Short mmCIF file of C-alpha atoms in Angstrom, two decimals:
data_model
loop_
_atom_site.label_atom_id
_atom_site.label_comp_id
_atom_site.label_asym_id
_atom_site.label_seq_id
_atom_site.Cartn_x
_atom_site.Cartn_y
_atom_site.Cartn_z
CA MET A 1 -33.10 -31.18 -103.41
CA ARG A 2 -32.44 -34.71 -102.27
CA LEU A 3 -29.06 -35.72 -100.94
CA THR A 4 -27.69 -39.10 -100.00
CA PRO A 5 -25.33 -40.47 -97.36
CA LEU A 6 -23.43 -43.74 -97.48
CA VAL A 7 -23.22 -46.40 -94.83
CA ILE A 8 -21.28 -46.19 -91.58
CA ALA A 9 -19.29 -48.86 -89.84
CA ALA A 10 -21.59 -48.74 -86.82
CA SER A 11 -24.58 -49.29 -89.07
CA CYS A 12 -22.89 -52.24 -90.74
CA LEU A 13 -22.40 -53.76 -87.32
CA ALA A 14 -26.05 -53.25 -86.56
CA LEU A 15 -27.00 -55.06 -89.75
CA ALA A 16 -24.80 -57.98 -88.84
CA ALA A 17 -26.52 -58.52 -85.48
CA PRO A 18 -28.88 -61.52 -85.25
CA ALA A 19 -32.59 -60.71 -85.51
CA ALA A 20 -33.21 -62.18 -82.08
CA ALA A 21 -30.66 -59.88 -80.51
CA GLN A 22 -32.24 -56.85 -82.17
CA ALA A 23 -35.62 -57.75 -80.69
CA ARG A 24 -34.40 -57.74 -77.08
CA PRO A 25 -35.53 -54.92 -74.80
CA GLN A 26 -33.19 -51.97 -74.93
CA PRO A 27 -31.48 -50.66 -71.79
CA ALA A 28 -32.38 -47.31 -70.31
CA GLY A 29 -31.00 -44.34 -72.14
CA PRO A 30 -31.31 -43.10 -75.70
CA PRO A 31 -32.07 -45.72 -78.35
CA ALA A 32 -29.39 -47.00 -80.69
CA ALA A 33 -29.14 -45.51 -84.14
CA PRO A 34 -31.10 -47.48 -86.76
CA GLY A 35 -29.47 -49.67 -89.38
CA VAL A 36 -30.60 -50.27 -92.94
CA SER A 37 -31.21 -53.40 -95.00
CA VAL A 38 -29.24 -52.07 -97.99
CA PRO A 39 -26.03 -50.13 -97.30
CA GLY A 40 -25.49 -46.79 -98.95
CA GLY A 41 -23.55 -46.71 -102.19
CA ARG A 42 -23.92 -46.77 -105.96
CA TYR A 43 -26.63 -48.95 -107.50
CA ASP A 44 -27.89 -49.56 -111.03
CA HIS A 45 -31.44 -50.29 -109.87
CA THR A 46 -34.12 -49.06 -107.50
CA VAL A 47 -33.30 -49.75 -103.86
CA SER A 48 -35.98 -51.07 -101.47
CA LEU A 49 -34.93 -50.00 -98.02
CA ASP A 50 -35.97 -51.35 -94.63
CA PHE A 51 -34.80 -49.88 -91.33
CA ARG A 52 -33.76 -51.94 -88.32
CA ALA A 53 -34.06 -50.63 -84.80
CA GLY A 54 -34.40 -51.80 -81.21
CA HIS A 55 -37.57 -53.38 -79.87
CA GLY A 56 -40.25 -50.74 -79.38
CA ASP A 57 -38.30 -48.00 -81.19
CA THR A 58 -39.87 -45.96 -83.97
CA VAL A 59 -37.69 -45.00 -86.90
CA ARG A 60 -38.34 -41.65 -88.52
CA TYR A 61 -36.54 -40.40 -91.60
CA THR A 62 -36.06 -37.50 -93.99
CA LEU A 63 -35.02 -37.36 -97.65
CA ASP A 64 -33.80 -33.76 -97.80
CA GLY A 65 -30.70 -33.84 -95.62
CA SER A 66 -32.48 -32.44 -92.55
CA THR A 67 -32.36 -34.00 -89.08
CA PRO A 68 -35.36 -36.27 -88.33
CA THR A 69 -37.77 -35.12 -85.63
CA ARG A 70 -40.86 -36.62 -84.03
CA LYS A 71 -42.83 -34.97 -86.84
CA SER A 72 -40.81 -36.67 -89.58
CA ARG A 73 -42.22 -39.54 -91.60
CA ALA A 74 -42.33 -42.82 -89.67
CA TYR A 75 -41.12 -46.06 -91.18
CA SER A 76 -43.68 -48.89 -91.16
CA PRO A 77 -42.06 -52.34 -90.86
CA GLY A 78 -42.83 -54.44 -93.91
CA ARG A 79 -43.32 -51.39 -96.13
CA PRO A 80 -39.90 -50.69 -97.66
CA LEU A 81 -38.85 -47.21 -98.68
CA ARG A 82 -38.17 -47.19 -102.44
CA ILE A 83 -35.18 -45.13 -103.53
CA THR A 84 -35.46 -44.34 -107.24
CA GLU A 85 -33.04 -41.42 -107.55
CA ASP A 86 -29.93 -40.03 -105.88
CA THR A 87 -31.01 -39.51 -102.28
CA ASN A 88 -29.69 -38.80 -98.82
CA VAL A 89 -31.70 -40.83 -96.33
CA THR A 90 -31.31 -39.60 -92.76
CA ALA A 91 -32.83 -41.66 -89.97
CA ALA A 92 -33.15 -41.65 -86.20
CA ALA A 93 -34.80 -43.99 -83.69
CA PHE A 94 -37.27 -42.59 -81.18
CA ARG A 95 -38.41 -44.09 -77.90
CA GLY A 96 -40.55 -42.08 -75.53
CA GLY A 97 -38.93 -38.71 -75.10
CA ARG A 98 -35.52 -39.84 -76.35
CA ALA A 99 -33.97 -39.98 -79.79
CA SER A 100 -30.90 -41.72 -81.15
CA VAL A 101 -28.04 -40.03 -82.86
CA PRO A 102 -29.15 -39.42 -86.46
CA VAL A 103 -27.34 -41.36 -89.17
CA ALA A 104 -27.27 -40.76 -92.90
CA TYR A 105 -27.03 -43.12 -95.84
CA GLY A 106 -26.27 -42.10 -99.40
CA TYR A 107 -27.69 -43.77 -102.50
CA LEU A 108 -26.55 -43.06 -106.05
CA ILE A 109 -29.06 -44.60 -108.46
CA LYS A 110 -27.63 -45.13 -111.94
CA THR A 111 -28.65 -47.12 -115.03
CA LYS A 112 -27.09 -50.40 -116.11
CA GLU A 113 -24.99 -48.60 -118.71
CA LYS A 114 -21.29 -49.15 -118.02
CA PRO A 115 -18.99 -46.11 -118.04
CA LEU A 116 -15.78 -46.06 -120.02
CA ALA A 117 -13.80 -45.17 -116.90
CA ARG A 118 -14.33 -44.28 -113.24
CA PHE A 119 -12.21 -41.72 -111.38
CA VAL A 120 -12.06 -40.65 -107.74
CA VAL A 121 -10.81 -37.05 -107.61
CA MET A 122 -9.48 -35.81 -104.28
CA SER A 123 -7.04 -33.15 -103.14
CA ASP A 124 -5.49 -31.54 -100.07
CA VAL A 125 -4.89 -34.80 -98.24
CA HIS A 126 -2.46 -33.03 -95.86
CA VAL A 127 -1.16 -36.18 -94.16
CA GLY A 128 1.67 -35.76 -91.66
CA ASP A 129 1.56 -38.89 -89.52
CA HIS A 130 0.05 -42.35 -89.13
CA LYS A 131 -1.58 -41.68 -85.75
CA ASN A 132 -4.22 -39.26 -87.02
CA ASN A 133 -4.65 -40.74 -90.48
CA ASP A 134 -4.54 -44.56 -90.48
CA LYS A 135 -8.09 -45.10 -89.21
CA LYS A 136 -9.37 -42.04 -91.04
CA TYR A 137 -8.19 -43.36 -94.41
CA GLU A 138 -9.51 -46.83 -93.70
CA SER A 139 -12.92 -45.17 -93.39
CA PHE A 140 -12.31 -43.04 -96.48
CA PHE A 141 -11.34 -46.05 -98.59
CA ASP A 142 -14.36 -47.94 -97.29
CA THR A 143 -16.49 -45.09 -98.59
CA ILE A 144 -14.65 -45.11 -101.91
CA GLY A 145 -15.29 -48.85 -102.18
CA SER A 146 -18.99 -48.45 -101.46
CA VAL A 147 -19.32 -46.19 -104.52
CA PHE A 148 -16.60 -47.55 -106.81
CA PRO A 149 -15.45 -51.01 -105.64
CA HIS A 150 -12.74 -50.91 -108.32
CA PRO A 151 -12.07 -47.34 -109.48
CA ASP A 152 -9.96 -47.13 -112.60
CA ALA A 153 -7.96 -44.24 -111.17
CA ILE A 154 -7.63 -42.19 -108.00
CA LEU A 155 -6.41 -38.66 -108.60
CA SER A 156 -4.70 -36.98 -105.64
CA ASN A 157 -4.66 -33.41 -106.85
CA GLY A 158 -1.88 -31.81 -104.82
CA ASP A 159 -1.00 -31.03 -101.20
CA MET A 160 -0.54 -34.61 -100.08
CA ILE A 161 1.55 -33.43 -97.09
CA ASN A 162 1.99 -30.35 -94.87
CA ASP A 163 5.33 -28.98 -96.02
CA ASN A 164 5.83 -25.24 -95.60
CA GLY A 165 9.42 -25.06 -96.71
CA ASP A 166 10.43 -26.92 -93.56
CA GLY A 167 11.79 -30.17 -94.97
CA LYS A 168 8.80 -32.47 -94.57
CA GLY A 169 9.31 -34.15 -97.93
CA PRO A 170 9.80 -37.61 -96.35
CA ASP A 171 6.15 -37.44 -95.21
CA HIS A 172 5.21 -38.40 -98.76
CA ARG A 173 6.27 -41.92 -97.79
CA ILE A 174 3.57 -41.91 -95.09
CA VAL A 175 0.93 -41.05 -97.69
CA SER A 176 2.27 -43.76 -99.98
CA ASP A 177 2.16 -46.37 -97.22
CA ILE A 178 -1.40 -45.44 -96.19
CA PHE A 179 -2.68 -45.47 -99.76
CA GLN A 180 -0.94 -48.72 -100.69
CA ALA A 181 -2.20 -50.48 -97.55
CA ASN A 182 -5.79 -49.47 -98.29
CA LEU A 183 -5.61 -50.26 -102.00
CA LYS A 184 -4.47 -53.75 -101.04
CA ARG A 185 -7.06 -54.09 -98.28
CA LYS A 186 -9.89 -53.12 -100.64
CA GLY A 187 -8.66 -55.27 -103.52
CA MET A 188 -8.14 -52.24 -105.77
CA THR A 189 -5.14 -53.85 -107.42
CA GLY A 190 -5.90 -52.46 -110.89
CA THR A 191 -6.48 -48.87 -109.74
CA GLN A 192 -4.06 -46.28 -111.04
CA VAL A 193 -3.00 -43.53 -108.63
CA LEU A 194 -2.07 -40.24 -110.32
CA MET A 195 -0.81 -37.24 -108.37
CA SER A 196 -0.22 -33.56 -109.03
CA ASN A 197 2.16 -31.14 -107.33
CA GLY A 198 0.76 -28.73 -104.74
CA ASN A 199 2.20 -25.83 -102.80
CA HIS A 200 2.58 -27.97 -99.63
CA ASP A 201 4.31 -30.93 -101.32
CA ASP A 202 7.95 -29.90 -100.91
CA SER A 203 9.95 -30.44 -104.10
CA LEU A 204 9.27 -32.50 -107.21
CA ALA A 205 12.23 -34.64 -106.20
CA ALA A 206 10.58 -35.35 -102.83
CA ILE A 207 7.37 -36.40 -104.57
CA ARG A 208 9.26 -38.71 -106.92
CA ALA A 209 11.12 -40.24 -103.97
CA GLY A 210 7.93 -40.81 -101.98
CA TYR A 211 5.76 -42.74 -104.43
CA PRO A 212 5.91 -45.48 -107.04
CA LYS A 213 7.02 -44.05 -110.37
CA ALA A 214 3.62 -44.86 -111.90
CA TRP A 215 1.92 -42.48 -109.46
CA PHE A 216 3.87 -39.42 -110.58
CA PRO A 217 5.33 -40.22 -114.02
CA ASP A 218 6.58 -36.74 -114.89
CA SER A 219 9.61 -36.22 -117.06
CA GLY A 220 11.09 -33.40 -115.02
CA GLY A 221 8.59 -30.53 -114.84
CA GLY A 222 5.84 -32.04 -112.71
CA TYR A 223 3.42 -32.49 -115.63
CA TYR A 224 2.54 -35.61 -117.61
CA GLU A 225 -0.08 -37.46 -119.66
CA SER A 226 -2.00 -40.63 -118.72
CA ASP A 227 -4.42 -42.94 -120.48
CA VAL A 228 -7.08 -44.42 -118.20
CA LYS A 229 -9.03 -47.02 -120.18
CA GLY A 230 -9.03 -44.77 -123.23
CA VAL A 231 -9.82 -41.55 -121.34
CA HIS A 232 -6.97 -39.06 -121.51
CA LEU A 233 -5.78 -37.23 -118.39
CA LEU A 234 -3.31 -34.35 -118.51
CA THR A 235 -1.73 -33.46 -115.16
CA VAL A 236 -0.33 -29.94 -114.95
CA ASN A 237 2.00 -28.34 -112.42
CA THR A 238 0.13 -25.21 -111.33
CA GLU A 239 3.06 -24.16 -109.11
CA THR A 240 5.03 -23.18 -112.20
CA TYR A 241 2.52 -23.11 -115.04
CA ASP A 242 2.36 -19.48 -116.13
CA GLY A 243 6.14 -19.08 -116.15
CA ASP A 244 6.87 -22.46 -117.73
CA SER A 245 6.79 -21.98 -121.50
CA ALA A 246 7.66 -25.63 -122.15
CA GLN A 247 4.73 -26.84 -120.04
CA ARG A 248 2.33 -24.41 -121.72
CA ALA A 249 3.45 -25.51 -125.17
CA TRP A 250 3.08 -29.16 -124.17
CA LEU A 251 -0.47 -28.70 -122.84
CA LYS A 252 -1.70 -26.82 -125.90
CA SER A 253 -0.04 -29.29 -128.24
CA ARG A 254 -1.51 -32.34 -126.52
CA LEU A 255 -5.00 -30.81 -126.29
CA ALA A 256 -4.88 -29.90 -129.97
CA ALA A 257 -3.82 -33.41 -130.95
CA LEU A 258 -6.38 -35.13 -128.70
CA THR A 259 -9.34 -32.99 -129.73
CA THR A 260 -8.70 -32.94 -133.50
CA ALA A 261 -8.18 -36.67 -133.90
CA PRO A 262 -10.94 -38.37 -135.93
CA GLY A 263 -14.14 -38.55 -133.87
CA ALA A 264 -12.55 -36.83 -130.86
CA SER A 265 -14.13 -33.37 -130.97
CA ARG A 266 -16.83 -34.40 -128.49
CA LYS A 267 -14.71 -36.56 -126.21
CA PRO A 268 -13.67 -35.06 -122.86
CA VAL A 269 -10.05 -34.57 -121.92
CA LEU A 270 -9.58 -34.51 -118.16
CA VAL A 271 -7.04 -32.10 -116.69
CA GLN A 272 -5.94 -32.03 -113.06
CA GLY A 273 -4.00 -29.20 -111.47
CA HIS A 274 -3.78 -28.21 -107.84
CA ARG A 275 -4.68 -24.51 -108.00
CA PRO A 276 -7.90 -23.22 -109.62
CA THR A 277 -7.48 -20.88 -112.53
CA THR A 278 -8.87 -17.36 -112.82
CA GLY A 279 -12.50 -16.53 -113.53
CA THR A 280 -13.82 -20.04 -113.00
CA THR A 281 -14.99 -21.97 -109.92
CA MET A 282 -16.23 -20.33 -106.72
CA ASP A 283 -16.33 -16.93 -108.43
CA GLY A 284 -12.56 -17.02 -108.91
CA GLN A 285 -11.67 -17.28 -105.23
CA GLN A 286 -8.03 -18.20 -104.45
CA ALA A 287 -7.32 -18.57 -108.19
CA THR A 288 -4.00 -18.21 -109.98
CA ASN A 289 -2.49 -18.97 -113.38
CA PRO A 290 -4.46 -16.82 -115.83
CA GLY A 291 -2.28 -18.38 -118.51
CA LEU A 292 -3.85 -21.76 -117.81
CA ALA A 293 -7.33 -20.30 -118.33
CA ALA A 294 -6.16 -18.74 -121.59
CA ASP A 295 -4.58 -21.96 -122.84
CA LEU A 296 -7.60 -24.11 -121.96
CA GLY A 297 -9.95 -21.54 -123.49
CA ALA A 298 -9.55 -22.95 -126.99
CA PHE A 299 -10.65 -26.41 -125.89
CA PRO A 300 -14.24 -26.83 -124.62
CA GLN A 301 -13.49 -30.55 -124.35
CA ALA A 302 -11.26 -29.87 -121.34
CA ILE A 303 -12.59 -30.58 -117.83
CA LEU A 304 -10.24 -29.05 -115.25
CA PHE A 305 -10.31 -30.39 -111.68
CA SER A 306 -8.68 -28.22 -109.01
CA GLY A 307 -8.29 -28.07 -105.23
CA HIS A 308 -6.01 -25.86 -103.11
CA SER A 309 -8.70 -23.51 -101.77
CA HIS A 310 -10.34 -26.15 -99.53
CA LEU A 311 -13.58 -24.44 -100.54
CA ASN A 312 -16.41 -26.90 -100.04
CA ASN A 313 -18.04 -28.60 -103.01
CA ASN A 314 -21.56 -28.36 -101.52
CA ASP A 315 -21.68 -24.95 -103.14
CA ASP A 316 -22.90 -25.09 -106.74
CA ARG A 317 -20.37 -22.44 -107.66
CA SER A 318 -17.93 -25.37 -107.54
CA MET A 319 -19.03 -26.16 -111.12
CA TYR A 320 -18.39 -23.53 -113.78
CA GLN A 321 -18.44 -23.57 -117.58
CA GLY A 322 -17.22 -20.78 -119.81
CA ASP A 323 -14.76 -21.65 -122.56
CA PHE A 324 -14.14 -25.00 -120.82
CA THR A 325 -15.39 -26.82 -117.71
CA SER A 326 -13.86 -26.16 -114.28
CA VAL A 327 -14.69 -28.17 -111.17
CA ASN A 328 -13.64 -27.57 -107.56
CA ASP A 329 -12.97 -30.97 -105.97
CA GLY A 330 -13.25 -29.87 -102.30
CA SER A 331 -10.74 -31.13 -99.72
CA MET A 332 -9.93 -34.39 -97.95
CA SER A 333 -8.71 -32.71 -94.75
CA TYR A 334 -11.10 -29.86 -93.93
CA VAL A 335 -13.34 -27.52 -95.91
CA GLU A 336 -13.60 -23.76 -96.03
CA VAL A 337 -16.33 -21.29 -96.90
CA ASP A 338 -16.13 -17.72 -98.12
CA HIS A 339 -14.73 -15.41 -95.47
CA GLY A 340 -16.84 -12.77 -93.74
CA TYR A 341 -19.39 -15.04 -92.07
CA GLN A 342 -19.96 -16.46 -88.61
CA MET A 343 -20.81 -19.96 -87.44
CA VAL A 344 -22.98 -21.00 -84.50
CA THR A 345 -20.69 -22.90 -82.11
CA GLU A 346 -21.06 -24.27 -78.61
CA ASN A 347 -19.60 -21.00 -77.39
CA GLY A 348 -21.94 -18.82 -79.42
CA LEU A 349 -21.32 -16.97 -82.67
CA ALA A 350 -17.71 -17.16 -83.80
CA ASP A 351 -15.73 -16.00 -86.80
CA ARG A 352 -15.22 -19.28 -88.63
CA PHE A 353 -14.56 -20.22 -92.21
CA GLU A 354 -13.40 -23.82 -91.66
CA ALA A 355 -15.19 -27.06 -90.77
CA PRO A 356 -13.71 -30.57 -90.27
CA THR A 357 -15.45 -32.03 -93.31
CA ALA A 358 -13.76 -34.22 -95.96
CA GLN A 359 -15.05 -34.41 -99.55
CA ALA A 360 -14.15 -35.86 -102.94
CA LEU A 361 -15.61 -36.23 -106.42
CA PHE A 362 -16.63 -39.48 -108.12
CA VAL A 363 -16.43 -39.15 -111.89
CA GLU A 364 -17.84 -41.50 -114.51
CA VAL A 365 -17.00 -40.94 -118.18
CA TYR A 366 -19.53 -42.33 -120.67
CA LYS A 367 -19.58 -42.21 -124.45
CA ASP A 368 -21.84 -39.15 -124.54
CA ARG A 369 -21.40 -37.50 -121.13
CA THR A 370 -19.37 -37.19 -117.96
CA GLU A 371 -21.19 -37.58 -114.64
CA ILE A 372 -19.66 -35.97 -111.54
CA ASP A 373 -20.97 -36.86 -108.08
CA ARG A 374 -20.06 -35.05 -104.86
CA ILE A 375 -19.44 -37.31 -101.87
CA ASN A 376 -18.70 -36.58 -98.22
CA MET A 377 -16.06 -38.77 -96.64
CA ALA A 378 -17.01 -37.26 -93.28
CA ALA A 379 -19.45 -34.44 -92.54
CA ASP A 380 -20.44 -34.93 -88.90
CA LYS A 381 -21.14 -31.68 -87.07
CA HIS A 382 -18.10 -30.49 -85.12
CA ASP A 383 -16.43 -27.18 -84.39
CA ILE A 384 -12.92 -27.16 -85.80
CA TYR A 385 -11.82 -25.56 -82.50
CA THR A 386 -12.01 -27.68 -79.35
CA GLY A 387 -10.68 -26.38 -76.07
CA GLY A 388 -9.30 -23.40 -77.93
CA GLN A 389 -7.18 -25.62 -80.19
CA TRP A 390 -7.61 -25.93 -83.97
CA SER A 391 -7.94 -29.53 -85.15
CA ALA A 392 -9.26 -31.25 -88.26
CA SER A 393 -8.30 -34.71 -86.98
CA TRP A 394 -11.78 -36.01 -86.14
CA GLN A 395 -11.66 -39.79 -86.08
CA PRO A 396 -14.14 -42.41 -87.33
CA PRO A 397 -16.71 -43.80 -87.21
CA TYR A 398 -18.47 -41.07 -89.17
CA ALA A 399 -22.27 -41.09 -89.11
CA SER A 400 -22.20 -39.16 -92.40
CA ALA A 401 -19.68 -41.24 -94.37
CA GLY A 402 -20.63 -41.37 -98.03
CA THR A 403 -23.37 -38.78 -97.98
CA LEU A 404 -23.88 -36.66 -101.07
CA SER A 405 -22.74 -33.09 -100.60
CA GLY A 406 -24.96 -32.01 -103.48
CA PRO A 407 -26.73 -33.28 -106.59
CA GLY A 408 -24.57 -34.63 -109.39
CA TRP A 409 -23.42 -32.61 -112.40
CA THR A 410 -23.54 -33.89 -115.98
CA VAL A 411 -21.20 -32.52 -118.66
CA ARG A 412 -22.30 -33.10 -122.26
CA LEU A 413 -20.25 -32.02 -125.25
CA LYS A 414 -23.01 -31.30 -127.78
CA GLY A 415 -22.30 -29.66 -131.12
CA ASN A 416 -20.25 -29.99 -134.28
CA THR A 417 -17.92 -27.08 -133.58
CA ASN A 418 -16.16 -25.79 -130.49
CA GLN A 419 -18.48 -22.78 -130.41
CA GLN A 420 -21.56 -25.00 -130.59
CA ILE A 421 -20.21 -27.10 -127.73
CA LYS A 422 -19.74 -23.97 -125.62
CA ASP A 423 -23.18 -22.67 -126.56
CA ASN A 424 -24.66 -25.87 -125.12
CA PHE A 425 -22.91 -25.61 -121.76
CA ARG A 426 -25.44 -25.56 -118.90
CA TYR A 427 -23.37 -24.36 -115.90
CA THR A 428 -22.54 -20.92 -117.24
CA ALA A 429 -22.63 -17.45 -115.69
CA ASP A 430 -25.77 -16.47 -117.61
CA ARG A 431 -27.57 -19.58 -116.38
CA ARG A 432 -26.89 -19.09 -112.70
CA ASN A 433 -29.64 -20.01 -110.30
CA THR A 434 -32.13 -17.21 -109.63
CA VAL A 435 -34.52 -18.98 -107.24
CA ALA A 436 -34.58 -17.39 -103.79
CA PRO A 437 -34.91 -19.35 -100.54
CA LYS A 438 -38.23 -19.40 -98.67
CA PHE A 439 -39.14 -19.81 -95.04
CA THR A 440 -41.63 -22.68 -95.00
CA THR A 441 -42.63 -22.92 -91.33
CA ARG A 442 -45.50 -20.94 -89.82
CA LYS A 443 -43.24 -19.40 -87.16
CA PRO A 444 -39.68 -19.28 -88.54
CA LEU A 445 -38.41 -17.21 -85.60
CA THR A 446 -38.85 -17.85 -81.90
CA ALA A 447 -37.13 -16.56 -78.76
CA VAL A 448 -35.63 -19.32 -76.62
CA ARG A 449 -33.20 -19.80 -73.78
CA GLY A 450 -29.78 -20.66 -75.19
CA ALA A 451 -27.42 -23.37 -73.97
CA GLY A 452 -25.86 -20.98 -71.46
CA GLY A 453 -29.22 -19.78 -70.15
CA GLY A 454 -29.21 -16.49 -72.05
CA THR A 455 -31.67 -15.29 -74.65
CA ALA A 456 -31.30 -16.73 -78.14
CA LEU A 457 -33.11 -16.33 -81.44
CA ARG A 458 -34.07 -19.68 -82.96
CA VAL A 459 -34.16 -19.56 -86.76
CA ALA A 460 -35.94 -22.45 -88.45
CA GLN A 461 -33.98 -23.36 -91.56
CA ALA A 462 -35.46 -22.02 -94.80
CA GLY A 463 -35.81 -24.12 -97.93
CA ASP A 464 -34.11 -23.67 -101.28
CA ASP A 465 -33.88 -25.54 -104.58
CA GLN A 466 -30.10 -25.85 -104.05
CA MET A 467 -29.08 -24.79 -100.54
CA VAL A 468 -29.33 -21.93 -98.10
CA HIS A 469 -25.84 -20.54 -97.68
CA HIS A 470 -26.36 -18.09 -94.80
CA TYR A 471 -28.77 -15.80 -92.96
CA THR A 472 -28.43 -12.08 -92.47
CA VAL A 473 -29.47 -11.52 -88.87
CA ASP A 474 -30.18 -8.11 -87.36
CA ILE A 475 -31.46 -7.80 -83.80
CA THR A 476 -32.16 -4.39 -82.30
CA ASP A 477 -32.74 -3.56 -78.66
CA THR A 478 -35.76 -1.31 -79.21
CA THR A 479 -35.68 -0.25 -75.56
CA THR A 480 -32.38 1.54 -76.08
CA GLY A 481 -32.25 1.75 -79.90
CA THR A 482 -28.91 -0.08 -80.01
CA LYS A 483 -27.93 -2.99 -82.24
CA ALA A 484 -27.61 -6.27 -80.32
CA VAL A 485 -26.66 -8.58 -83.24
CA SER A 486 -25.66 -7.80 -86.81
CA SER A 487 -24.20 -10.84 -88.54
CA LYS A 488 -24.17 -13.09 -91.56
CA VAL A 489 -24.62 -16.55 -90.04
CA LEU A 490 -23.73 -19.67 -92.01
CA SER A 491 -26.52 -22.25 -92.29
CA ASP A 492 -24.36 -25.31 -91.45
CA PHE A 493 -24.96 -26.57 -95.01
CA TYR A 494 -21.61 -28.42 -94.98
CA PHE A 495 -22.74 -30.82 -92.21
CA MET A 496 -24.84 -33.96 -92.68
CA PRO A 497 -27.48 -34.00 -91.47
CA ARG A 498 -27.85 -30.27 -91.21
CA PRO A 499 -29.62 -28.95 -88.08
CA ASN A 500 -33.26 -27.95 -88.48
CA ALA A 501 -32.73 -24.69 -86.64
CA LEU A 502 -29.96 -22.36 -85.55
CA ASP A 503 -29.94 -20.81 -82.07
CA ILE A 504 -28.29 -17.40 -82.38
CA PRO A 505 -27.34 -15.95 -78.99
CA VAL A 506 -28.36 -12.39 -78.20
CA THR A 507 -25.20 -11.55 -76.29
CA GLY A 508 -25.77 -9.13 -73.46
CA ALA A 509 -29.56 -9.30 -73.67
CA VAL A 510 -31.17 -7.47 -70.74
CA ALA A 511 -34.15 -8.97 -68.97
CA GLY A 512 -37.27 -6.93 -69.66
CA HIS A 513 -35.85 -5.11 -72.68
CA ARG A 514 -37.75 -5.41 -75.93
CA TYR A 515 -36.03 -6.63 -79.08
CA ARG A 516 -36.86 -6.85 -82.75
CA ALA A 517 -35.21 -9.39 -85.03
CA GLU A 518 -35.16 -9.43 -88.83
CA VAL A 519 -33.74 -12.39 -90.73
CA VAL A 520 -33.19 -13.02 -94.45
CA ALA A 521 -32.15 -16.37 -95.96
CA VAL A 522 -29.57 -16.15 -98.77
CA ASP A 523 -28.35 -18.85 -101.16
CA ALA A 524 -24.84 -19.26 -102.62
CA TYR A 525 -25.69 -17.05 -105.60
CA GLY A 526 -26.97 -14.18 -103.46
CA ASN A 527 -30.67 -14.82 -104.05
CA ALA A 528 -32.46 -13.61 -100.90
CA SER A 529 -35.75 -14.53 -99.27
CA ARG A 530 -38.31 -12.08 -98.04
CA PRO A 531 -37.38 -10.91 -94.55
CA VAL A 532 -39.10 -12.41 -91.52
CA SER A 533 -39.28 -10.63 -88.19
CA LEU A 534 -40.07 -11.19 -84.54
CA ALA A 535 -40.58 -8.91 -81.55
CA PHE A 536 -39.62 -10.44 -78.21
CA LYS A 537 -38.48 -9.68 -74.69
CA GLY A 538 -35.06 -10.38 -73.25
#
């Protein structure tokens, strides 16, 4: 699977430097990160890519989202890398025994066909101040502009602020100011902004007071209809949906009218609502409103976008089709994973389900299909805890800005009846991925000294046709017969680039004791590799 990152501010600066300056000898220390001749973004043609680095530096790159090493493919000056499909290009400069910080560039390669409308779908903005968000959203809007210079609409799908019943409604004005400043800065004067109500947005009155009327044009219940260049969008209020008979009647009535109009049976109707509905994305995690699922069930033309869970959109369970299409749009503040796993942190294994990664969807509606691309706004590797404090306020520049968090999805409405359309869905439960990960290196496990000097098990990342989600790791002290480690360790799939190996500390390892490790790689659908094992001494 190829993934693609977009350009970073630091890289843009590197590109702007005169050629003579780039040829000067570099000072002692690690080399500077390479730049590229063509910035990441969306293109309707093949991209020929040259790398730019310091004098005497060698650029090495990968096309699979992994971190470049000295064994990675080397770029030869004068021989451009041709990008013909959606790709994450990750590069690093090497000089002697030193390497630069890796940087990633994302390339979406489309045809020259023009879509009917382009949407950016985001949610869970969770803005509470200017200090931690002004620069962050400048970077985010730069990324938006590199993919869609002039999006037809930006959907902010609930939880714009951090209200918990504590009167933070006026913070909506901060979001409004930040968005309006960046829309103006990027020249997105014709872009509609359309918002839904989330559980952290205070009251509907506070939302109406915080934004231009056109951004939240409800008539009293927090739900409304929009026309974006002929594509219909229905915004629902998932905070009240199941108990709001008027809203339910409105949604069913509008869907019936829109899908039975002449020639409309195979045209998508977009729906945005903050909370996911039952039995759909991410195996139904954090879902509510079974009534919404029931009401949408009669309309396979509906494409429902939801947020709320913060569950990452790297995971292909973010796309689900049953009676209609449901898509998890990720989160603009931080992402989550399923609970019950551990992450490798600077302090060893820790119970974590959050990472400071921001994501959104970029949606293009064509006459015969809807294309949905997953884009990272920021996916640099960080622990969400620093110094014992939780924080998702990592500031730019982001070396991962614009990277693809997964391959794109394409929704086609094929058939002459609703049942035929559903029969042709491709992201259904009975078509779930069944390919198991594989360890591809000759020695996937090695015993090493960890960062703190203790014994650690190094696990070389396995390969998969989608992504490795986690590893089951069991380490036994065979000298005593006791279990040293028993964990499900996340693979760091939500970072870009992902590390090539994970060092799992064997806490309390005793010098001279013998250990046996067994590791299995597992993807998001539960497909498991064959186990690999290693015997080693502490």
